[in-house]
Amino acid sequence: MALLTPSRRPADLSEKPVPSALPRRRGTGARRQLTAWLFLVPALLVFGLFAWWPIVRSLLISFQKTNLVEPAVWVGLDNFRTLFDDPLLGTAVGNTLFFVALCLLIGFPAPLVLAAIMSTVRRGAGVYRFLVYLPVVIPPVVAILLWKWFYDPGSGLFNNVLGKVGLGPYTWLESSDSAMLSLVLEATWAGMGGAVLIYLAAMVGIPGELYEAAEVDGTGIWRRIWHVMLPQLRSVIGLLLLVQLINTVQVFTEPYIFTGGGPENSTLTVLLLIFRYAFQDGEYGQAAALSFLMVLTLALLSAVYLRATRSWSTS
């Protein structure tokens, strides 16, 4: 009887050839990508229709003279020339930068300080977080009308309280020296709650070992905040800084309802000037030109932030 060598071993009939799964995987991956794109297309269409198309449309209108009813007339760069010749543009830009500076000076560190204090509270933490976030829930117009009564020079809450200690009365919104500061105080109160909760959530993620090591080294509370907490919150601080810059550059509701840009145009902002061009003067071309410049400014701020975060991640 001939011995069977391994090369001549009969095949096991119970073993079945395993079909290659590679073509099936390719087909499955292609179907998954197609399905993902089908789900993504409606969102892209909505985003393009309501976000990108208005930007493109405003750019086209900025080179036209139109009232949005009659046929538009192409005027080239005339709208931009008229815009830069308007003395109110410099006033609006200066007021907007002043508003941004005050918000960064007052409104940006306030949520971080409040979050650091609230992170040490153990009893009633939920109540404090609710009270801090409550202004965000209140509609902006309602909040501004409420603060407008607070600022009333006659029967307002602030003058009544200050009058009991012999101060005032103050013309909060009627004076060009205090009107912008009054707007910043209300804007800080109204928008602080969201930033506080974000800081609190980020502080929870800081490893406790870092604080323990710093405490063992004998560092005080302020050094622990400076050398432990702030470095761990760097990315969150940068993100909230960008968000606040974008929001404050686009300030409109506060000056429109509080003062209408007065007194003496001391609270006239860029967005309020766009509103005046479009809906008071009917100069839609100039309004579109200034709007497009605003878009470029916001895009520049976003690019600076992305460049900064990229350098932070590599450092």
Short mmCIF file of C-alpha atoms in Angstrom, two decimals:
data_model
loop_
_atom_site.label_atom_id
_atom_site.label_comp_id
_atom_site.label_asym_id
_atom_site.label_seq_id
_atom_site.Cartn_x
_atom_site.Cartn_y
_atom_site.Cartn_z
CA MET A 1 0.00 0.00 0.00
CA ALA A 2 1.37 3.31 -1.00
CA LEU A 3 1.88 5.78 1.77
CA LEU A 4 0.10 9.08 1.40
CA THR A 5 2.43 12.02 1.45
CA PRO A 6 1.20 15.36 2.81
CA SER A 7 1.13 16.81 -0.67
CA ARG A 8 -1.07 13.96 -1.89
CA ARG A 9 -3.39 13.92 1.14
CA PRO A 10 -7.01 13.72 0.00
CA ALA A 11 -9.02 16.77 0.62
CA ASP A 12 -11.38 16.77 3.54
CA LEU A 13 -14.84 16.71 2.04
CA SER A 14 -16.23 18.51 5.12
CA GLU A 15 -14.10 21.55 4.40
CA LYS A 16 -15.74 24.03 2.09
CA PRO A 17 -13.88 26.73 0.29
CA VAL A 18 -14.26 30.10 1.98
CA PRO A 19 -15.37 32.69 -0.54
CA SER A 20 -13.39 35.85 -0.64
CA ALA A 21 -15.10 38.61 1.33
CA LEU A 22 -13.15 41.43 -0.28
CA PRO A 23 -15.67 42.27 -3.04
CA ARG A 24 -18.49 42.17 -0.52
CA ARG A 25 -16.61 44.54 1.80
CA ARG A 26 -15.98 46.94 -1.01
CA GLY A 27 -19.62 46.93 -1.95
CA THR A 28 -20.69 47.37 1.65
CA GLY A 29 -18.29 50.29 2.14
CA ALA A 30 -19.53 51.99 -1.01
CA ARG A 31 -23.14 51.57 0.07
CA ARG A 32 -22.33 53.00 3.50
CA GLN A 33 -20.63 56.02 1.97
CA LEU A 34 -23.57 56.54 -0.36
CA THR A 35 -25.99 56.29 2.57
CA ALA A 36 -23.92 58.76 4.57
CA TRP A 37 -23.93 61.23 1.68
CA LEU A 38 -27.69 60.85 1.24
CA PHE A 39 -28.16 61.81 4.88
CA LEU A 40 -25.66 64.65 4.56
CA VAL A 41 -27.01 66.22 1.36
CA PRO A 42 -30.16 67.79 2.97
CA ALA A 43 -28.02 69.43 5.66
CA LEU A 44 -25.58 70.73 3.04
CA LEU A 45 -28.45 72.13 0.97
CA VAL A 46 -29.97 73.89 3.98
CA PHE A 47 -26.58 75.22 5.05
CA GLY A 48 -25.76 76.43 1.57
CA LEU A 49 -29.18 78.02 1.06
CA PHE A 50 -29.34 79.86 4.38
CA ALA A 51 -25.64 80.46 5.12
CA TRP A 52 -23.47 80.59 2.00
CA TRP A 53 -25.97 81.90 -0.54
CA PRO A 54 -26.77 85.05 1.53
CA ILE A 55 -23.03 85.77 1.67
CA VAL A 56 -22.68 85.38 -2.08
CA ARG A 57 -25.85 87.41 -2.65
CA SER A 58 -24.65 90.24 -0.40
CA LEU A 59 -21.37 90.32 -2.30
CA LEU A 60 -23.27 90.72 -5.59
CA ILE A 61 -25.52 93.44 -4.15
CA SER A 62 -22.47 95.32 -2.83
CA PHE A 63 -21.53 96.05 -6.46
CA GLN A 64 -25.05 97.14 -7.39
CA LYS A 65 -27.46 99.97 -6.75
CA THR A 66 -30.83 98.44 -6.03
CA ASN A 67 -33.96 98.74 -3.93
CA LEU A 68 -34.63 94.98 -4.26
CA VAL A 69 -37.74 95.74 -6.36
CA GLU A 70 -36.58 97.41 -9.55
CA PRO A 71 -33.81 95.97 -11.75
CA ALA A 72 -30.38 96.41 -10.19
CA VAL A 73 -27.76 98.70 -11.74
CA TRP A 74 -24.11 97.63 -11.67
CA VAL A 75 -22.04 100.38 -10.04
CA GLY A 76 -18.78 98.55 -9.34
CA LEU A 77 -16.89 99.86 -6.30
CA ASP A 78 -19.02 103.00 -5.85
CA ASN A 79 -20.79 101.55 -2.80
CA PHE A 80 -17.45 100.89 -1.09
CA ARG A 81 -16.19 104.39 -1.95
CA THR A 82 -19.37 105.98 -0.55
CA LEU A 83 -19.11 103.77 2.50
CA PHE A 84 -15.54 104.78 3.32
CA ASP A 85 -16.41 108.46 2.77
CA ASP A 86 -19.17 108.28 5.38
CA PRO A 87 -17.93 109.71 8.72
CA LEU A 88 -20.40 107.49 10.57
CA LEU A 89 -18.40 104.43 9.53
CA GLY A 90 -15.44 105.48 11.66
CA THR A 91 -17.78 106.26 14.55
CA ALA A 92 -19.49 102.87 14.27
CA VAL A 93 -16.20 100.97 14.05
CA GLY A 94 -14.76 102.87 17.01
CA ASN A 95 -17.88 102.26 19.11
CA THR A 96 -17.89 98.57 18.21
CA LEU A 97 -14.22 98.19 19.17
CA PHE A 98 -14.91 100.06 22.42
CA PHE A 99 -17.80 97.71 23.17
CA VAL A 100 -15.61 94.68 22.42
CA ALA A 101 -12.82 96.01 24.65
CA LEU A 102 -15.20 96.63 27.56
CA CYS A 103 -16.73 93.18 27.16
CA LEU A 104 -13.28 91.57 27.19
CA LEU A 105 -12.26 93.62 30.22
CA ILE A 106 -15.45 93.05 32.22
CA GLY A 107 -17.44 90.26 30.67
CA PHE A 108 -14.72 87.76 29.74
CA PRO A 109 -13.02 87.16 33.12
CA ALA A 110 -16.30 87.33 35.08
CA PRO A 111 -17.58 83.84 34.06
CA LEU A 112 -14.20 82.25 34.80
CA VAL A 113 -13.99 83.82 38.25
CA LEU A 114 -17.59 82.89 39.03
CA ALA A 115 -17.06 79.32 37.84
CA ALA A 116 -13.94 78.99 40.00
CA ILE A 117 -15.94 80.13 43.03
CA MET A 118 -18.91 77.88 42.24
CA SER A 119 -16.63 74.86 41.77
CA THR A 120 -15.84 75.00 45.49
CA VAL A 121 -19.52 75.04 46.51
CA ARG A 122 -20.91 71.72 47.63
CA ARG A 123 -24.35 72.53 49.05
CA GLY A 124 -26.92 74.07 46.74
CA ALA A 125 -24.68 73.89 43.67
CA GLY A 126 -27.64 73.10 41.42
CA VAL A 127 -29.55 76.16 42.63
CA TYR A 128 -26.60 78.45 41.96
CA ARG A 129 -26.12 77.01 38.48
CA PHE A 130 -29.80 77.52 37.75
CA LEU A 131 -29.63 81.15 38.88
CA VAL A 132 -26.51 81.78 36.81
CA TYR A 133 -28.04 80.24 33.68
CA LEU A 134 -31.45 81.87 34.12
CA PRO A 135 -30.57 85.09 32.19
CA VAL A 136 -29.71 82.97 29.15
CA VAL A 137 -33.22 81.52 29.12
CA ILE A 138 -34.88 84.94 29.27
CA PRO A 139 -35.58 86.30 25.75
CA PRO A 140 -33.07 89.05 24.91
CA VAL A 141 -35.73 91.69 24.24
CA VAL A 142 -37.41 90.98 27.59
CA ALA A 143 -34.08 91.18 29.41
CA ILE A 144 -33.18 94.47 27.75
CA LEU A 145 -36.57 96.01 28.54
CA LEU A 146 -36.15 94.89 32.15
CA TRP A 147 -32.73 96.50 32.38
CA LYS A 148 -34.07 99.60 30.67
CA TRP A 149 -36.37 100.03 33.64
CA PHE A 150 -33.39 99.41 35.96
CA TYR A 151 -31.57 102.28 34.23
CA ASP A 152 -34.52 104.67 34.36
CA PRO A 153 -33.18 107.96 35.81
CA GLY A 154 -36.38 108.62 37.74
CA SER A 155 -37.92 105.45 39.15
CA GLY A 156 -35.26 102.94 38.10
CA LEU A 157 -34.01 100.27 40.46
CA PHE A 158 -30.35 101.25 40.29
CA ASN A 159 -30.89 104.91 41.14
CA ASN A 160 -33.28 104.00 43.96
CA VAL A 161 -30.75 101.64 45.51
CA LEU A 162 -27.84 104.05 45.08
CA GLY A 163 -29.96 106.91 46.41
CA LYS A 164 -30.28 105.12 49.74
CA VAL A 165 -26.52 105.45 50.23
CA GLY A 166 -26.40 109.04 49.00
CA LEU A 167 -25.31 108.38 45.41
CA GLY A 168 -26.87 109.49 42.15
CA PRO A 169 -29.14 109.88 40.42
CA TYR A 170 -27.28 108.88 37.27
CA THR A 171 -28.40 109.20 33.67
CA TRP A 172 -27.24 105.75 32.64
CA LEU A 173 -28.44 105.69 29.04
CA GLU A 174 -28.87 109.41 28.44
CA SER A 175 -25.19 110.26 28.86
CA SER A 176 -22.62 109.51 26.18
CA ASP A 177 -20.07 108.83 28.93
CA SER A 178 -22.00 105.97 30.56
CA ALA A 179 -24.27 104.64 27.82
CA MET A 180 -21.80 102.12 26.39
CA LEU A 181 -20.81 100.86 29.83
CA SER A 182 -24.50 100.36 30.64
CA LEU A 183 -24.90 98.22 27.52
CA VAL A 184 -21.87 96.13 28.44
CA LEU A 185 -23.17 95.43 31.95
CA GLU A 186 -26.46 94.11 30.62
CA ALA A 187 -24.77 92.08 27.88
CA THR A 188 -22.40 90.52 30.43
CA TRP A 189 -25.27 89.57 32.73
CA ALA A 190 -27.33 88.12 29.88
CA GLY A 191 -24.61 86.01 28.29
CA MET A 192 -22.53 84.89 31.24
CA GLY A 193 -24.49 81.77 32.20
CA GLY A 194 -23.47 79.59 29.27
CA ALA A 195 -19.78 80.35 29.71
CA VAL A 196 -19.97 79.58 33.45
CA LEU A 197 -21.45 76.12 32.82
CA ILE A 198 -18.81 75.37 30.17
CA TYR A 199 -16.03 76.35 32.56
CA LEU A 200 -17.57 74.24 35.33
CA ALA A 201 -17.75 71.21 33.03
CA ALA A 202 -14.11 71.71 32.01
CA MET A 203 -13.00 72.07 35.63
CA VAL A 204 -14.54 68.70 36.49
CA GLY A 205 -12.22 67.07 33.94
CA ILE A 206 -9.04 68.43 35.55
CA PRO A 207 -7.25 65.53 37.31
CA GLY A 208 -7.29 65.91 41.06
CA GLU A 209 -3.73 64.61 41.26
CA LEU A 210 -2.48 67.89 39.78
CA TYR A 211 -4.04 69.90 42.60
CA GLU A 212 -2.77 67.40 45.19
CA ALA A 213 0.76 67.58 43.82
CA ALA A 214 0.66 71.37 43.84
CA GLU A 215 -0.65 71.36 47.39
CA VAL A 216 2.11 68.99 48.49
CA ASP A 217 4.64 71.39 47.00
CA GLY A 218 3.20 74.08 49.26
CA THR A 219 1.74 76.32 46.57
CA GLY A 220 -1.04 78.70 47.52
CA ILE A 221 -4.50 78.91 46.04
CA TRP A 222 -3.58 81.62 43.53
CA ARG A 223 -0.51 79.73 42.29
CA ARG A 224 -2.61 76.58 41.91
CA ILE A 225 -5.10 78.54 39.83
CA TRP A 226 -2.35 80.07 37.70
CA HIS A 227 -0.17 76.99 37.23
CA VAL A 228 -2.76 74.18 37.29
CA MET A 229 -6.27 75.31 36.45
CA LEU A 230 -5.62 77.93 33.77
CA PRO A 231 -3.21 75.76 31.70
CA GLN A 232 -5.73 72.91 31.76
CA LEU A 233 -8.48 75.28 30.58
CA ARG A 234 -6.40 76.90 27.84
CA SER A 235 -8.30 75.42 24.90
CA VAL A 236 -11.69 76.18 26.48
CA ILE A 237 -10.63 79.75 27.24
CA GLY A 238 -9.46 80.21 23.65
CA LEU A 239 -12.72 78.87 22.25
CA LEU A 240 -14.87 81.08 24.48
CA LEU A 241 -12.66 84.05 23.64
CA LEU A 242 -13.34 83.54 19.94
CA VAL A 243 -17.08 83.12 20.57
CA GLN A 244 -17.20 86.31 22.62
CA LEU A 245 -15.27 88.24 19.98
CA ILE A 246 -17.64 87.10 17.24
CA ASN A 247 -20.72 87.87 19.33
CA THR A 248 -19.56 91.28 20.52
CA VAL A 249 -18.45 92.41 17.07
CA GLN A 250 -22.01 91.66 15.91
CA VAL A 251 -23.71 93.55 18.73
CA PHE A 252 -27.04 94.94 17.58
CA THR A 253 -29.95 94.23 19.93
CA GLU A 254 -28.63 96.18 22.92
CA PRO A 255 -27.89 99.49 21.16
CA TYR A 256 -31.00 99.20 18.99
CA ILE A 257 -33.43 98.76 21.92
CA PHE A 258 -31.60 100.64 24.64
CA THR A 259 -30.52 103.82 22.85
CA GLY A 260 -31.11 103.50 19.11
CA GLY A 261 -27.45 104.39 18.65
CA GLY A 262 -27.55 107.52 20.76
CA PRO A 263 -26.93 109.70 22.56
CA GLU A 264 -24.99 111.57 19.88
CA ASN A 265 -24.16 108.27 18.10
CA SER A 266 -22.10 107.16 21.09
CA THR A 267 -23.58 103.64 20.90
CA LEU A 268 -23.83 103.37 17.11
CA THR A 269 -22.31 100.01 16.15
CA VAL A 270 -21.42 98.50 12.78
CA LEU A 271 -24.45 96.22 12.67
CA LEU A 272 -26.74 99.09 13.65
CA LEU A 273 -25.21 101.19 10.86
CA ILE A 274 -25.96 98.36 8.40
CA PHE A 275 -29.55 98.42 9.62
CA ARG A 276 -29.74 102.17 9.06
CA TYR A 277 -28.32 101.90 5.54
CA ALA A 278 -30.78 99.19 4.55
CA PHE A 279 -34.04 99.95 6.33
CA GLN A 280 -33.88 103.68 6.96
CA ASP A 281 -31.94 105.05 3.99
CA GLY A 282 -32.78 102.33 1.47
CA GLU A 283 -29.10 102.03 0.48
CA TYR A 284 -28.98 98.26 0.18
CA GLY A 285 -25.75 98.34 -1.80
CA GLN A 286 -23.89 100.13 0.99
CA ALA A 287 -25.49 97.85 3.59
CA ALA A 288 -24.36 94.80 1.62
CA ALA A 289 -20.85 96.21 1.22
CA LEU A 290 -20.50 96.79 4.94
CA SER A 291 -22.00 93.36 5.65
CA PHE A 292 -19.42 91.70 3.42
CA LEU A 293 -16.62 93.54 5.22
CA MET A 294 -18.09 92.24 8.47
CA VAL A 295 -18.00 88.69 7.12
CA LEU A 296 -14.34 89.10 6.19
CA THR A 297 -13.58 90.35 9.70
CA LEU A 298 -15.27 87.37 11.32
CA ALA A 299 -13.49 84.99 8.95
CA LEU A 300 -10.17 86.59 9.91
CA LEU A 301 -10.94 86.12 13.62
CA SER A 302 -11.79 82.47 13.00
CA ALA A 303 -8.57 81.94 11.02
CA VAL A 304 -6.50 83.50 13.81
CA TYR A 305 -8.15 81.20 16.34
CA LEU A 306 -7.56 78.08 14.22
CA ARG A 307 -3.92 79.03 13.77
CA ALA A 308 -3.56 79.62 17.51
CA THR A 309 -5.19 76.31 18.46
CA ARG A 310 -2.98 74.46 15.98
CA SER A 311 0.13 75.96 17.57
CA TRP A 312 -1.19 75.13 21.05
CA SER A 313 -1.78 71.48 20.11
CA THR A 314 1.77 71.11 18.76
CA SER A 315 3.43 72.85 21.68
#
